[in-house]
Coordinates of C-alpha atoms in Angstrom, one line a residue:
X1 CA -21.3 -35.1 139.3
X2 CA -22.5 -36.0 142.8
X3 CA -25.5 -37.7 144.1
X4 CA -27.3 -36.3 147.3
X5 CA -30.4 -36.3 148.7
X6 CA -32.7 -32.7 148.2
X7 CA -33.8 -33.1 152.1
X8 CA -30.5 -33.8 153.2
X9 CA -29.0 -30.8 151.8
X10 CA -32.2 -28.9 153.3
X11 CA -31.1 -30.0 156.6
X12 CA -27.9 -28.8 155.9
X13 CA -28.9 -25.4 154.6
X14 CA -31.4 -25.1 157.8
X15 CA -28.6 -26.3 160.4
X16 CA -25.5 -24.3 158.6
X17 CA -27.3 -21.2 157.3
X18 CA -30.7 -20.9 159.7
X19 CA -32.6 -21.1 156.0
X20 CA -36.4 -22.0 155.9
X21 CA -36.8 -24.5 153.1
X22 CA -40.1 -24.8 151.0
X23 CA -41.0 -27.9 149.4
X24 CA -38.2 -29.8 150.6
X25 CA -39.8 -32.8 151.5
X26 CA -39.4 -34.5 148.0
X27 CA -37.5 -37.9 148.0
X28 CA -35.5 -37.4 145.0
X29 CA -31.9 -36.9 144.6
X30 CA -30.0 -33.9 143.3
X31 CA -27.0 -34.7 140.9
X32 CA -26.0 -31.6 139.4
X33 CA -24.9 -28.0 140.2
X34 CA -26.2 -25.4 136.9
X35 CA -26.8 -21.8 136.1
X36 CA -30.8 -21.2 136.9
X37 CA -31.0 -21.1 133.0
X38 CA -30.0 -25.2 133.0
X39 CA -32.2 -26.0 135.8
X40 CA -34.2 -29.1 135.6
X41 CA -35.3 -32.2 137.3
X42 CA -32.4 -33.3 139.8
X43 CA -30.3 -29.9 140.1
X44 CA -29.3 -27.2 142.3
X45 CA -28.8 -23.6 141.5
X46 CA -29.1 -20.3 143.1
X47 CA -31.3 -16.8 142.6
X48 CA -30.5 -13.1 143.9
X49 CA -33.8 -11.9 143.3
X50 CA -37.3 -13.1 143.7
X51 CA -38.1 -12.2 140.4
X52 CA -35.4 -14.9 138.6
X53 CA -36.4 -17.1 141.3
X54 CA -39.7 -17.4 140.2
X55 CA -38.7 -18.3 136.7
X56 CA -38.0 -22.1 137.8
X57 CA -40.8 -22.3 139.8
X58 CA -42.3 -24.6 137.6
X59 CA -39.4 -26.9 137.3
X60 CA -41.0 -29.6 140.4
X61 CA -37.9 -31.8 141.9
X62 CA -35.0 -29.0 141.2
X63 CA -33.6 -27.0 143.8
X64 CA -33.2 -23.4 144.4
X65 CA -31.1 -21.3 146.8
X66 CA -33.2 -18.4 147.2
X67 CA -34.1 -14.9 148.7
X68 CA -36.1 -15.3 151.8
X69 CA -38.9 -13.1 150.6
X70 CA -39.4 -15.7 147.4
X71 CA -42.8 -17.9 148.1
X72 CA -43.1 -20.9 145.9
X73 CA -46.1 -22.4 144.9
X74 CA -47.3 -25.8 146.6
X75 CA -47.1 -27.4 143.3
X76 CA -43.7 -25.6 142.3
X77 CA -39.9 -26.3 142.9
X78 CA -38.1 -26.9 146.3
X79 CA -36.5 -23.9 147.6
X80 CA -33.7 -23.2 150.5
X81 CA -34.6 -19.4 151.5
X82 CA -31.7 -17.5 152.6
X83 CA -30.0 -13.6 153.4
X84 CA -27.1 -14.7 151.0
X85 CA -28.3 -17.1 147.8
X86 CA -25.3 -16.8 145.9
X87 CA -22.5 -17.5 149.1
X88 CA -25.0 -20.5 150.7
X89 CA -25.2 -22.4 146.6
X90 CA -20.9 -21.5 146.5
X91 CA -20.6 -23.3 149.8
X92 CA -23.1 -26.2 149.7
X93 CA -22.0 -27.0 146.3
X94 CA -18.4 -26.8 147.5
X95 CA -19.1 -29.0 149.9
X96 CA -20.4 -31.5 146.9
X97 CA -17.7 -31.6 144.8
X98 CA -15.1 -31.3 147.4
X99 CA -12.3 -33.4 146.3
X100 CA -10.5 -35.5 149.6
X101 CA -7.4 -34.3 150.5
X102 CA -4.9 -36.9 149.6
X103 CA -1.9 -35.3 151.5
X104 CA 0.4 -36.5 148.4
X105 CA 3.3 -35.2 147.4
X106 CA 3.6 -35.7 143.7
X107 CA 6.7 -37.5 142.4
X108 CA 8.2 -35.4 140.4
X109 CA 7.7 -32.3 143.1
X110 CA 10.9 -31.2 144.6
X111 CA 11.0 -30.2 148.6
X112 CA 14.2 -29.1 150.4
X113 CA 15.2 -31.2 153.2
X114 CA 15.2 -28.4 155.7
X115 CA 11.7 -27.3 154.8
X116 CA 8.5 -28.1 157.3
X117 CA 5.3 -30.1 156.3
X118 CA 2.8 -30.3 158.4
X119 CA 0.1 -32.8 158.3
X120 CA -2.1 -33.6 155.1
X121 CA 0.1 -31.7 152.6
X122 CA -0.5 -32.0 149.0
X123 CA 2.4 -30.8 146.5
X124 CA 1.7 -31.1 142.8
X125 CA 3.8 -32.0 139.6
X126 CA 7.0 -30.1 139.2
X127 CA 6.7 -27.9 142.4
X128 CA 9.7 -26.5 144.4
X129 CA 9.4 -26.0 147.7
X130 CA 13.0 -24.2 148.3
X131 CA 14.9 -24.3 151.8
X132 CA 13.4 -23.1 155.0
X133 CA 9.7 -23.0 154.3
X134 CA 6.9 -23.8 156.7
X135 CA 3.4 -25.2 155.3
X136 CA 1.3 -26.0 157.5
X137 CA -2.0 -28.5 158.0
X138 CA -4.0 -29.3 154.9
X139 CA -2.1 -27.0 152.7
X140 CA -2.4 -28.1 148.7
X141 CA -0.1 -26.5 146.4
X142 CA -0.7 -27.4 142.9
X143 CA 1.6 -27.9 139.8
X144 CA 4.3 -25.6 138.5
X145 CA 4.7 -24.0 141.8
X146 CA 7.9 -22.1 142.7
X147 CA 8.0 -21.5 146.6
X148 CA 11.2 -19.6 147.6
X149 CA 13.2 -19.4 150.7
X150 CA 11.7 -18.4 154.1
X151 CA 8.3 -18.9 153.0
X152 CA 5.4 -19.8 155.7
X153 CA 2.3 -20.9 154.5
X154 CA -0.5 -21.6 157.1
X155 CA -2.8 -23.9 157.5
X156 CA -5.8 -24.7 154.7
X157 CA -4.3 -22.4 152.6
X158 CA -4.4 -23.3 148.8
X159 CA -1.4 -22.1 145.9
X160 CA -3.1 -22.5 142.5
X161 CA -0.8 -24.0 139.5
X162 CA 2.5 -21.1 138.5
X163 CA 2.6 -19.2 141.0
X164 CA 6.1 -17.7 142.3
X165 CA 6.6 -16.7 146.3
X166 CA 9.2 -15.6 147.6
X167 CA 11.8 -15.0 145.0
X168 CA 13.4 -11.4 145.0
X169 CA 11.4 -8.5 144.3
X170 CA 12.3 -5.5 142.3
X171 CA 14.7 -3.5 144.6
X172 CA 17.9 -2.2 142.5
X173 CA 20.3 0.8 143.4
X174 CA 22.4 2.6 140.9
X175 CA 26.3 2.8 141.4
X176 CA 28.2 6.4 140.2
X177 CA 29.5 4.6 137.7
X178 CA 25.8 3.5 136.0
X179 CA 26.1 -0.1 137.2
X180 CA 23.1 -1.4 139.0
X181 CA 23.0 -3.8 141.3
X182 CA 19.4 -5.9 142.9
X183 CA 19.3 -5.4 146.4
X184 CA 19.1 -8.9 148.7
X185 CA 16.1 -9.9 150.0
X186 CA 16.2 -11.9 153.3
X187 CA 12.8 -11.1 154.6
X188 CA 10.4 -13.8 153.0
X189 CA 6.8 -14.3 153.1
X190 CA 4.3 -15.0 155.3
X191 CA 0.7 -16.2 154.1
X192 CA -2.0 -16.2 157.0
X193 CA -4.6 -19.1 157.5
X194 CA -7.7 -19.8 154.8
X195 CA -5.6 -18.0 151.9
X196 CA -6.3 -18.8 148.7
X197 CA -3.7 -17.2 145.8
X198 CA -4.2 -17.9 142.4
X199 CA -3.0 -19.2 139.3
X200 CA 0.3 -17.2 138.3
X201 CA 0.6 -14.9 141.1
X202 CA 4.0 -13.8 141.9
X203 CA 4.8 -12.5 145.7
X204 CA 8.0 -10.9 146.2
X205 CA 10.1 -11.8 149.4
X206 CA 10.2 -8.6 151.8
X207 CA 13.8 -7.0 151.8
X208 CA 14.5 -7.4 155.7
X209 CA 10.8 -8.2 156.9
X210 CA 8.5 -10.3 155.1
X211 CA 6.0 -9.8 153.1
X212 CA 2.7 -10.7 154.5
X213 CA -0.7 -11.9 153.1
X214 CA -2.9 -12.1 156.3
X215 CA -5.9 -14.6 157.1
X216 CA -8.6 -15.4 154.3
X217 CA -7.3 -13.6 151.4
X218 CA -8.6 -14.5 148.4
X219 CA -6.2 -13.5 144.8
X220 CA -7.3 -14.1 141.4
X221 CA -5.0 -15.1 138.7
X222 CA -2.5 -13.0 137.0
X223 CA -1.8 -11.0 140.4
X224 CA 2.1 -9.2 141.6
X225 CA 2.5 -8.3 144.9
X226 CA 5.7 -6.3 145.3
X227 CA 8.0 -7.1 148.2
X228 CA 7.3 -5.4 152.1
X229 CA 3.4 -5.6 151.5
X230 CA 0.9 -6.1 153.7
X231 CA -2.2 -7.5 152.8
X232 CA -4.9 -7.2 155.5
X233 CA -7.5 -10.2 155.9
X234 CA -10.4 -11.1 154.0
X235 CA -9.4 -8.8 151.3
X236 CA -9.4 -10.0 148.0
X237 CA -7.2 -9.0 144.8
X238 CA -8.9 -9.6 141.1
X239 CA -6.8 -10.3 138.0
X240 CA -3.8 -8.4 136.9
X241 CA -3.6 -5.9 139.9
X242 CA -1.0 -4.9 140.7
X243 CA 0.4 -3.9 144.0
X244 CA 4.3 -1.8 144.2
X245 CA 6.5 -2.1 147.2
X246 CA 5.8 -1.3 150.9
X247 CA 1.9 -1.0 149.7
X248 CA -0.5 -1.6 153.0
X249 CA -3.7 -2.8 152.4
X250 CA -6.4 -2.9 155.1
X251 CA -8.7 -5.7 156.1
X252 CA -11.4 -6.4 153.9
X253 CA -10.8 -4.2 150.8
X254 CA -11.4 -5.1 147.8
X255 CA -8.7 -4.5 144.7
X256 CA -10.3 -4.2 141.1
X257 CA -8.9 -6.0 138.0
X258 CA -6.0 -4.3 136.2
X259 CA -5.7 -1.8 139.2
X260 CA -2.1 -0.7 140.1
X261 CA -1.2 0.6 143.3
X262 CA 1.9 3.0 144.2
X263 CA 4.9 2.3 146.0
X264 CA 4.4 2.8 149.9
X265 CA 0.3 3.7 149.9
X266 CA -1.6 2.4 152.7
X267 CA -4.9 1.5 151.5
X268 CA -7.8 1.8 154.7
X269 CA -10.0 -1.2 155.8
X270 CA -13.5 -1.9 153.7
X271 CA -12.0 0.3 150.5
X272 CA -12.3 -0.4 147.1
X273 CA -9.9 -0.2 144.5
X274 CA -12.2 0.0 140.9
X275 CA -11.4 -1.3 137.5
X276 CA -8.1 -0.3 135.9
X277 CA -7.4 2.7 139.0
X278 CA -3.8 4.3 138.9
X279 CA -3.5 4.6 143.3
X280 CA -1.1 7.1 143.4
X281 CA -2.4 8.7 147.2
X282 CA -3.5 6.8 150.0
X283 CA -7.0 5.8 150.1
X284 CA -9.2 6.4 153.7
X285 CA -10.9 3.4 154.5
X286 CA -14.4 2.6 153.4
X287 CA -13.9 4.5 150.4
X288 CA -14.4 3.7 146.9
X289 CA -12.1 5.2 144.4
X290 CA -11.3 5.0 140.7
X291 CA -9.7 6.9 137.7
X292 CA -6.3 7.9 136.7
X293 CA -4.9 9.2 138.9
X294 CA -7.6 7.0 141.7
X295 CA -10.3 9.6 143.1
X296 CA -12.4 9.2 145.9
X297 CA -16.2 8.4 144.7
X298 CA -18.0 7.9 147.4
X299 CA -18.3 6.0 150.6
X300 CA -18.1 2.1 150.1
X301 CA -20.9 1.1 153.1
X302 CA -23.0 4.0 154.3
X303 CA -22.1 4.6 157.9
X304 CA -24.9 4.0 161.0
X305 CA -26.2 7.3 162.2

């Protein structure tokens, strides 16, 4: 729950995001962030197209993030007209229900004594923060979080509840004999700036280089990332991908849920890996491919002429 002025958040959404706001002018206050289907006297929610928009229209004193081609009626609800409805609501509301940062380190959390915290650092309940490691500024880790040796994290960067970085990865050798033996690895990890990794994630530590996740990343839950990988910025990873050894991925791609990605691809800037896709080739960039074995489908953005 939050409480804020509708024509404050208008001013907002006109300041931030260069919206035009219809019937914002209303002194009431907005308490609630719901699905257009909720909406009602005192909430906010978003639309993609005119056409849902205009379903609440009738709901006078709720809130809409909106198309900039939607036209409300005089009589009808207040609306923040936009190029992006659904990223503008994810951010305002964000904003609402941000929670301070409290820079705590939780009691029962565990950091080793040679390991780096900068300023504002939140650790949660039964996290490890092993020997070494670098976090940097406003950094929250959250419960049941295992970060290995040699691991820098940068600044606002977030590490949702079970997640594992920076323990060995999967590199074994067989002897003549049959014996096999895992392989040291020495190189850590290095998470960029603005990276958000979810709930259960493991990241291998790189062999003799790290492993790096660059700037704004974004991974869902359930995610492996193999050691030696480099994730390029902005791209995000959805659930249960997964992503072998020595993989490169470029900036801005996008990696589908249950996808699975072979051992030393590079994947190109702006592609996308679809639902369930077996990568065994390397992908161009701005390409979209899917299947089993991955196939190009098409382009991903249509190039300017």
């Amino acid at each position: 729950m939050f409480r804020v002025k509708l024509s404050d958040i208008a001013a907002k959404a006109e300041r931030e995001f260069g919206a035009k706001c219809v019937n914002c002018d209303v002194d009431l206050y907005l308490t609630r962030a719901v699905p257009i289907s909720d909406c009602s006297i005192g909430t906010i929610t978003f639309a993609n197209s005119v056409d849902v928009a205009a379903k609440i229209d009738r709901v006078k004193g709720a809130l809409v993030i909106a198309p900039r081609d939607f036209a409300p009626k005089e009589e009808g609800c207040s609306a923040v007209l936009v190029e992006n409805p659904r990223l503008v609501f994810g951010l305002i509301v964000g904003d609402l229900y941000q929670v301070e940062h409290s820079g705590s380190i939780h009691p029962s959390a565990v950091v080793d004594q040679t390991a780096k915290l900068g300023s504002n650092v939140s650790i949660g309940a039964n996290t490890v923060i092993g020997p070494y490691c670098s976090i940097g500024d406003n950094v929250t880790i959250h419960h049941n979080v295992v970060i290995d040796r040699a691991v820098i994290i940068g600044r606002d960067s977030s590490v949702l509840s079970g997640s594992v970085i920076g323990e060995a990865g999967f590199g074994v050798e067989t002897a003549k004999d049959g014996k096999t033996f895992r392989l040291p690895h020495i190189g850590g990890v290095v998470i960029g700036e603005r990276v958000v990794i979810g709930s259960m994630n493991s990241i291998a530590a790189g062999t003799l280089v790290p492993t790096v996740i660059e700037d704004d990343v974004q991974t869902d839950n359930l995610v492996h990332i193999a050691h030696n990988v480099r994730v390029g910025a902005s791209t995000l990873i959805t659930a249960c991908a997964e992503i072998s050894g020595s993989v490169t991925i470029g900036a801005r791609s996008w990696i589908g849920p249950n996808a699975s990605i072979m051992n030393k691809v590079s994947i190109g800037e702006d592609a996308m890996i679809g639902l369930g896709a077996v990568v065994t080739k390397s992908v161009p960039g701005n390409t979209i491919v899917a299947g089993s074995p991955a196939r190009i489908l098409r382009l991903r953005h249509k190039e300017e002429q």
